[in-house]
mmCIF file of C-alpha atoms and ligand atoms in Angstrom:
data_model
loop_
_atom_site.group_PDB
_atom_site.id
_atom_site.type_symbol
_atom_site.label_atom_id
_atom_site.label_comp_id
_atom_site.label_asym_id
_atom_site.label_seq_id
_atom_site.Cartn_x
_atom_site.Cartn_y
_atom_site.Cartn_z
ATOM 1 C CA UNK A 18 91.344 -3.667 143.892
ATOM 2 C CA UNK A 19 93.815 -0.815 145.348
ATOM 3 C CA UNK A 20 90.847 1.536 145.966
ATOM 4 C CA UNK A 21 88.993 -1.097 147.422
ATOM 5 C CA UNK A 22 91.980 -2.409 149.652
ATOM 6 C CA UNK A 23 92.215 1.482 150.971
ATOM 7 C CA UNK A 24 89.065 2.047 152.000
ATOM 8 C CA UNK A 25 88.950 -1.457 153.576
ATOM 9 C CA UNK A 26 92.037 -0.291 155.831
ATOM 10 C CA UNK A 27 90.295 3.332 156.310
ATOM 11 C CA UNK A 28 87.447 1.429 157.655
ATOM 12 C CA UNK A 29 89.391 -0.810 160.188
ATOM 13 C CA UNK A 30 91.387 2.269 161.491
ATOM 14 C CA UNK A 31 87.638 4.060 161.850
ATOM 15 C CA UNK A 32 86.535 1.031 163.741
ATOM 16 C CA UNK A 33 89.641 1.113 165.886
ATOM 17 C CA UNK A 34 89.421 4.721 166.430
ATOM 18 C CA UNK A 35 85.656 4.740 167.742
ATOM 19 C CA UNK A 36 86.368 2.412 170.785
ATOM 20 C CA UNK A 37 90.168 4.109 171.490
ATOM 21 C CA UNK A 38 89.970 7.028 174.276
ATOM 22 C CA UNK A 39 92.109 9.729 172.179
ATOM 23 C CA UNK A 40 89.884 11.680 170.197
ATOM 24 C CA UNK A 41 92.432 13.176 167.609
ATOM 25 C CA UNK A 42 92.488 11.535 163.835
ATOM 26 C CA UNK A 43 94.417 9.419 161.738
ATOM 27 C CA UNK A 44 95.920 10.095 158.728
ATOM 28 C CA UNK A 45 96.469 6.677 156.462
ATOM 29 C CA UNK A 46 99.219 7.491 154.337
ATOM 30 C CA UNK A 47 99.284 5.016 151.197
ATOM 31 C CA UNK A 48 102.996 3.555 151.078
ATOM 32 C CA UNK A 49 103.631 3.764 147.445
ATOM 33 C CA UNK A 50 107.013 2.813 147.229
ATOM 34 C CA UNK A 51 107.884 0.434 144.197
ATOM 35 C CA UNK A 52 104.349 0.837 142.637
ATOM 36 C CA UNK A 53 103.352 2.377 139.542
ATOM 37 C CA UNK A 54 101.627 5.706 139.667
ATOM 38 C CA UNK A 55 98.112 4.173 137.075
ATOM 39 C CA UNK A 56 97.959 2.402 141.173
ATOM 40 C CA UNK A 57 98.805 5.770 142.730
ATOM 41 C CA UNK A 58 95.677 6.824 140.808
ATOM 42 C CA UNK A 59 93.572 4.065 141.819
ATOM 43 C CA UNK A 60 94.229 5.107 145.468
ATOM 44 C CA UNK A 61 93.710 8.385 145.202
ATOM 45 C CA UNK A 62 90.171 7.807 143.080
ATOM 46 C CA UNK A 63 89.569 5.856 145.985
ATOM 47 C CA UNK A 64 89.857 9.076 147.989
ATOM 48 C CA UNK A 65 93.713 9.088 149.275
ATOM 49 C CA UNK A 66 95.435 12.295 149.589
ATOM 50 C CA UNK A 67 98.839 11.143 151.925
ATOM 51 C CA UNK A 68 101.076 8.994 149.912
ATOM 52 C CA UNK A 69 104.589 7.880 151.524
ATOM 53 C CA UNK A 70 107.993 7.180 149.804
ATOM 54 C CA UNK A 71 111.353 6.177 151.349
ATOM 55 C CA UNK A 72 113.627 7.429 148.189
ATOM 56 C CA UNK A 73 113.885 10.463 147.153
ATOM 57 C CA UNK A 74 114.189 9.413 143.114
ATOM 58 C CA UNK A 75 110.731 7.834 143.786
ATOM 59 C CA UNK A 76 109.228 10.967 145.077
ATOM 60 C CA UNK A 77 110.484 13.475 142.169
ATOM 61 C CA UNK A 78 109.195 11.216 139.796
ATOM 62 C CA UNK A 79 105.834 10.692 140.994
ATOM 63 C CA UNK A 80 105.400 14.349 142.318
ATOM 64 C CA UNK A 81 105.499 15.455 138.794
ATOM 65 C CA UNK A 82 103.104 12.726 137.329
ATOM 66 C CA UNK A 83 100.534 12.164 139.921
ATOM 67 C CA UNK A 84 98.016 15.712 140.998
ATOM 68 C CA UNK A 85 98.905 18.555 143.030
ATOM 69 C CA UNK A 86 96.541 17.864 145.959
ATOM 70 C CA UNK A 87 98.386 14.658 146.830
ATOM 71 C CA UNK A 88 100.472 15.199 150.352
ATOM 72 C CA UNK A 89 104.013 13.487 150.021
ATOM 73 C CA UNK A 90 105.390 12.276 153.368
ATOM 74 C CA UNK A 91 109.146 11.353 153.455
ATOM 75 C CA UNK A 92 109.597 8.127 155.254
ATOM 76 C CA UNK A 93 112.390 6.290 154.377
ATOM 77 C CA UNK A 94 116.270 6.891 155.587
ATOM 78 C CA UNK A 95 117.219 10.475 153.987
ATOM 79 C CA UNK A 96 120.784 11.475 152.985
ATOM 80 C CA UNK A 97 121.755 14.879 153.782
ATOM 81 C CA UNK A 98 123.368 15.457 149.990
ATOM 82 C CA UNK A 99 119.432 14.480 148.906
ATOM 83 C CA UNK A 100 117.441 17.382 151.556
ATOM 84 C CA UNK A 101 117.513 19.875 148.824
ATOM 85 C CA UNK A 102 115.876 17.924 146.162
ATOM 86 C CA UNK A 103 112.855 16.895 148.398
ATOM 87 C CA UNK A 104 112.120 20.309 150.692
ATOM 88 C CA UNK A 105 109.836 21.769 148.393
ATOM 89 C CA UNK A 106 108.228 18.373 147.894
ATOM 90 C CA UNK A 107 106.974 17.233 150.921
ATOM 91 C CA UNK A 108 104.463 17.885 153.677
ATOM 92 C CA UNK A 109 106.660 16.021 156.336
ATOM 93 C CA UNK A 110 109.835 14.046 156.858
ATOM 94 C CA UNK A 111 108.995 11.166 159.043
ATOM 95 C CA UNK A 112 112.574 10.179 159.700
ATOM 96 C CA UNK A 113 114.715 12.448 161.052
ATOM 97 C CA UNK A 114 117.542 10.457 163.619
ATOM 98 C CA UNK A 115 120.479 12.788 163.492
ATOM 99 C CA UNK A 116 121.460 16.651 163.953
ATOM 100 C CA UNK A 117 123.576 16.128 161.350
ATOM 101 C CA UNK A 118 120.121 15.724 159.128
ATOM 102 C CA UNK A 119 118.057 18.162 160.929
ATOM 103 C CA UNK A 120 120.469 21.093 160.585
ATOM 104 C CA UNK A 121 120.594 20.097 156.783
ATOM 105 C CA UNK A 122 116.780 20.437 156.632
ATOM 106 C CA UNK A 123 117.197 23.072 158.774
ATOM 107 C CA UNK A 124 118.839 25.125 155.996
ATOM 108 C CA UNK A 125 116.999 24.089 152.975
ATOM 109 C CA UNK A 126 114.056 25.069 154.520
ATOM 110 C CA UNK A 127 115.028 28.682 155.460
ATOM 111 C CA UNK A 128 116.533 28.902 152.088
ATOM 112 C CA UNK A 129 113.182 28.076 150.625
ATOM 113 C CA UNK A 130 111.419 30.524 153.153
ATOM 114 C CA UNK A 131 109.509 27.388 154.948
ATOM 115 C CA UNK A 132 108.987 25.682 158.038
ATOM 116 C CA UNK A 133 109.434 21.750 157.631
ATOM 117 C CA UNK A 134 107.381 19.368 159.917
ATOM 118 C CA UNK A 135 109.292 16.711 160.818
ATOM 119 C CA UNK A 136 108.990 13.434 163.214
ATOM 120 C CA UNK A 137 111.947 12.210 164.997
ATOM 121 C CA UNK A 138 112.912 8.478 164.249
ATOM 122 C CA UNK A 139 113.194 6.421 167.320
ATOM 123 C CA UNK A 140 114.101 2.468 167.364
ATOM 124 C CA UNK A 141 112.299 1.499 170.114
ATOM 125 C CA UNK A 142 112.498 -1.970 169.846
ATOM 126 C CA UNK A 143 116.517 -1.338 169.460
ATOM 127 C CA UNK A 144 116.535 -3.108 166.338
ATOM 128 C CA UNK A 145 120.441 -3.099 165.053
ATOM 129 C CA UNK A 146 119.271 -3.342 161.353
ATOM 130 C CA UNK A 147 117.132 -0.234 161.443
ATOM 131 C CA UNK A 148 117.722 3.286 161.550
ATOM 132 C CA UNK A 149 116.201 5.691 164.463
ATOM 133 C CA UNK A 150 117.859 7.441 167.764
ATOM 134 C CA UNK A 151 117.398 4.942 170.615
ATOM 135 C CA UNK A 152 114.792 5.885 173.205
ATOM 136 C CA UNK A 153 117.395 6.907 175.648
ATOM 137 C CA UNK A 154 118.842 9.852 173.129
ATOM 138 C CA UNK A 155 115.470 11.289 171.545
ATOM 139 C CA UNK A 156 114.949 13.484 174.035
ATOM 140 C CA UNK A 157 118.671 15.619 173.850
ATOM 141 C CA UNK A 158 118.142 15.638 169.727
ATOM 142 C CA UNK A 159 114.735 16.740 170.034
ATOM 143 C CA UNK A 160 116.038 19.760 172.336
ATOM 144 C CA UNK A 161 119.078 20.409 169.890
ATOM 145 C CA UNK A 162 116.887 20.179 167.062
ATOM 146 C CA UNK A 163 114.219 22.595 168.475
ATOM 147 C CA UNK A 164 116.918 25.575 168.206
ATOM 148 C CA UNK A 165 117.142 25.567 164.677
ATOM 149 C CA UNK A 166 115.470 27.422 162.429
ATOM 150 C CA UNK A 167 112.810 26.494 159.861
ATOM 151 C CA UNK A 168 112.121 23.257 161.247
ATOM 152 C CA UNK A 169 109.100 22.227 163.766
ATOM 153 C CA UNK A 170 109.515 19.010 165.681
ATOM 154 C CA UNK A 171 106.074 17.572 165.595
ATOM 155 C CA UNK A 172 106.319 14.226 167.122
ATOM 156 C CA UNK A 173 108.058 10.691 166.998
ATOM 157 C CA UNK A 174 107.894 8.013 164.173
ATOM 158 C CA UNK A 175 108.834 4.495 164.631
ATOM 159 C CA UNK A 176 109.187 0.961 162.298
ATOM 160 C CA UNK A 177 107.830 -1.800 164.486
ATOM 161 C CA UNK A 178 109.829 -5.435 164.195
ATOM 162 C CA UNK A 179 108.242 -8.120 161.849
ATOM 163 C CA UNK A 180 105.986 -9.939 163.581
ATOM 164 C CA UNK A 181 103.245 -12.333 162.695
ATOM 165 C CA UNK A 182 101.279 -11.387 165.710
ATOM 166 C CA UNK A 183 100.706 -7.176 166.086
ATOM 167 C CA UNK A 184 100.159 -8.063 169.780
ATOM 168 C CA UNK A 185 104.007 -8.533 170.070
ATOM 169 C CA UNK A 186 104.432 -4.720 169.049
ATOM 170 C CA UNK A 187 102.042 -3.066 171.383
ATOM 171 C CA UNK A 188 105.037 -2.469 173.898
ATOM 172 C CA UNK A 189 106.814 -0.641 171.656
ATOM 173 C CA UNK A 190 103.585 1.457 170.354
ATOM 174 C CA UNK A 191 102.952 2.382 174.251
ATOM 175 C CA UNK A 192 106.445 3.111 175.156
ATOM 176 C CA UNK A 193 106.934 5.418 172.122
ATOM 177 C CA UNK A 194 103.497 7.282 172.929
ATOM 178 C CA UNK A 195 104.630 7.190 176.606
ATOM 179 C CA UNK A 196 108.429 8.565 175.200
ATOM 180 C CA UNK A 197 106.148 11.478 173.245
ATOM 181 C CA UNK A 198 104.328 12.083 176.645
ATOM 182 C CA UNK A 199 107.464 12.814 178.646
ATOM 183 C CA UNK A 200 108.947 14.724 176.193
ATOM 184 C CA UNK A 201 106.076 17.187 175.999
ATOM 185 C CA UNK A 202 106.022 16.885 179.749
ATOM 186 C CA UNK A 203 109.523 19.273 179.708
ATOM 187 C CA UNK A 204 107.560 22.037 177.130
ATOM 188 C CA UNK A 205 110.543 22.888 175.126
ATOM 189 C CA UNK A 206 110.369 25.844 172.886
ATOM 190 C CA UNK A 207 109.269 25.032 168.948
ATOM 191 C CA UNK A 208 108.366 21.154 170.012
ATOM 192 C CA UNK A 209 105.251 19.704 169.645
ATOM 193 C CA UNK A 210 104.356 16.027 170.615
ATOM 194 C CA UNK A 211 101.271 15.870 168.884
ATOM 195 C CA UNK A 212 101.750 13.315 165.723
ATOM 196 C CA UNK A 213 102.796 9.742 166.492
ATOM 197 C CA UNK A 214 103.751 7.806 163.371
ATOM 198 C CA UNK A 215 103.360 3.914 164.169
ATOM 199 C CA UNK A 216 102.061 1.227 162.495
ATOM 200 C CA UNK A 217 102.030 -0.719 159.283
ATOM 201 C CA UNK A 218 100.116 -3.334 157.361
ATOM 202 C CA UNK A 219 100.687 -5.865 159.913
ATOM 203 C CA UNK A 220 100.143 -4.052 163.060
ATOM 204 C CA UNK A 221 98.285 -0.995 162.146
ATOM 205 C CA UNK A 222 95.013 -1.717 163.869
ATOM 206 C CA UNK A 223 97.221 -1.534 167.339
ATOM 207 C CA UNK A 224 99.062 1.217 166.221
ATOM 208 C CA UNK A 225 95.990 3.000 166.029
ATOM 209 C CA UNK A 226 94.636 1.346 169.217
ATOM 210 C CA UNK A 227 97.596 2.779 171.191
ATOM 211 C CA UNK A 228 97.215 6.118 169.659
ATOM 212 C CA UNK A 229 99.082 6.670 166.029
ATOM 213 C CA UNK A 230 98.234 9.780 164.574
ATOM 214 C CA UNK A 231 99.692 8.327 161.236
ATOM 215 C CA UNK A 232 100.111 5.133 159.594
ATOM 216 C CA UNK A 233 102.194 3.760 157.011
ATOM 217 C CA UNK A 234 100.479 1.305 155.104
ATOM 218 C CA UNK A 235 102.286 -0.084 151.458
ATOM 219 C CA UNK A 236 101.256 -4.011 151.249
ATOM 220 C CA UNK A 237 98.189 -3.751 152.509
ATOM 221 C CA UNK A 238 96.737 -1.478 150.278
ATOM 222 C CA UNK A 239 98.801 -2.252 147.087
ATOM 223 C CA UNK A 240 99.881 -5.446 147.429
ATOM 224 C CA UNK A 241 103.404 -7.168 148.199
ATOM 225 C CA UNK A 242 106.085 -5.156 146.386
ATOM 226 C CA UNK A 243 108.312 -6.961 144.295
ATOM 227 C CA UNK A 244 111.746 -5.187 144.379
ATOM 228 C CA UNK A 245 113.063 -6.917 141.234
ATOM 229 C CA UNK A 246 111.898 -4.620 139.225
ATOM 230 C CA UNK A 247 112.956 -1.840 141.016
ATOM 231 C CA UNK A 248 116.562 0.076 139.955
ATOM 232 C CA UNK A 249 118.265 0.871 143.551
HETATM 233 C C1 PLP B 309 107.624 0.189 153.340
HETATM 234 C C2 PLP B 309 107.343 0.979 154.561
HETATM 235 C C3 PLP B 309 106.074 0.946 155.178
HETATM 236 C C4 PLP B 309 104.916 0.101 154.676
HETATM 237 O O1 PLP B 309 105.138 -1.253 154.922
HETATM 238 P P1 PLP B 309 103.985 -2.327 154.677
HETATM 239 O O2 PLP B 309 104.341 -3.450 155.587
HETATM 240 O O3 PLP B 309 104.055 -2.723 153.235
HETATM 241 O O4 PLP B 309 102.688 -1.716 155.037
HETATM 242 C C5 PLP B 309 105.880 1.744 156.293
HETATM 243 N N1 PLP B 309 106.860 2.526 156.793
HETATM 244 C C6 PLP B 309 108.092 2.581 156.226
HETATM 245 C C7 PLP B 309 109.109 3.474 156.830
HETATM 246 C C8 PLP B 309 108.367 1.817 155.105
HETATM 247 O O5 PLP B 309 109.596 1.894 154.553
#
């Protein structure tokens, strides 16, 4: 069922993909959070490599049980007192919305000798419940954020409202591809604008349409979470 449900999604985003105008790829990342890794496995039989977790707990226990292939994206809110544990971990933190955070990365990762990817968080849709820089402020962190050491800006990440139509989020999926845009329009030193990380089960297929370079898909691939049984 889970390896079918993946490739079924890796099919629609190759369908989007072939009629879109940028040429650059997608990476589905398999939102695993709350699911068991014997379903990790089932994914990743199915041929996933990219699997995304928003706690940190949730990541150190997986990374130890599932292969050594698999690419772990951070996704979820991080705490700076939590940086450390993770570094070493993962390929990319997807959520980066304060210097505060990005200086703490910042020196993890130079401890560790590496250079950590990361996406800046943006609420585009200026969401009060959610986490992210507003669209007006992502351009001063980014430029703050591009002086430090051990850390490579690499693009802009954002959580779409819940909608029941994905039509009502392709604003925000155009104005954070146009926000990328101007922002490598300035060329600032150690920034690239290259990844855009939009879209989720609901709304992935316009994601892609309006150019994500990565989507975040959990439900729609492993089914709805139930966070009962989770420990928080
Ligand atoms: C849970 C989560 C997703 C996946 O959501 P689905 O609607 O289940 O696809 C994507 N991105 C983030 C940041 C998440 O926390």
């Amino acid at each position: 069922m889970v390896g079918e449900n993946y490739l079924n999604v890796k099919r629609k985003i190759d369908a989007v993909k072939s009629d879109r105008k940028c040429p650059e790829g997608v990476t589905l990342i398999a939102v695993s959070k709350t699911k068991p890794v014997p379903l990790l496995m089932e994914a990743y039989e199915a041929g996933a490599r990219d699997f995304g977790e928003n706690k940190v707990q949730e990541i150190l226990a997986k990374y130890d049980e599932m292969p050594k292939d698999v690419r772990w994206h951070m996704i979820g809110h991080l705490q700076t007192n939590k940086v450390r544990q993770v570094i070493d971990k993962v390929v990319m933190i997807h959520s980066v919305d304060s210097l505060h955070l990005a200086k703490e990365i910042s020196k993890e990762a130079v401890k560790k000798g590496i250079v950590m990817p990361v996406l800046i968080e943006v609420n585009v849709a200026g969401e009060e419940s959610k986490f992210g820089v507003s669209a007006a402020d992502t351009a001063d962190l980014i430029k703050e954020a591009a002086g430090l050491p051990g850390i490579s800006v690499r693009g802009l990440m954002t959580i779409a409202p819940y909608v029941e139509d994905p039509e009502e989020n392709r604003q925000y999926f155009v104005e954070l591809r146009q926000l990328a845009v101007d922002i490598k329009s300035k060329n600032i030193d150690n920034v690239s604008m290259d990844f855009l990380s939009m879209g989720m089960t609901g709304d992935y297929e316009t994601a892609v349409s309006e150019g994500a370079t990565h989507v975040r898909v959990g439900t729609g691939i492993f089914g709805e979470r139930d966070y009962h049984l989770v420990q928080e």
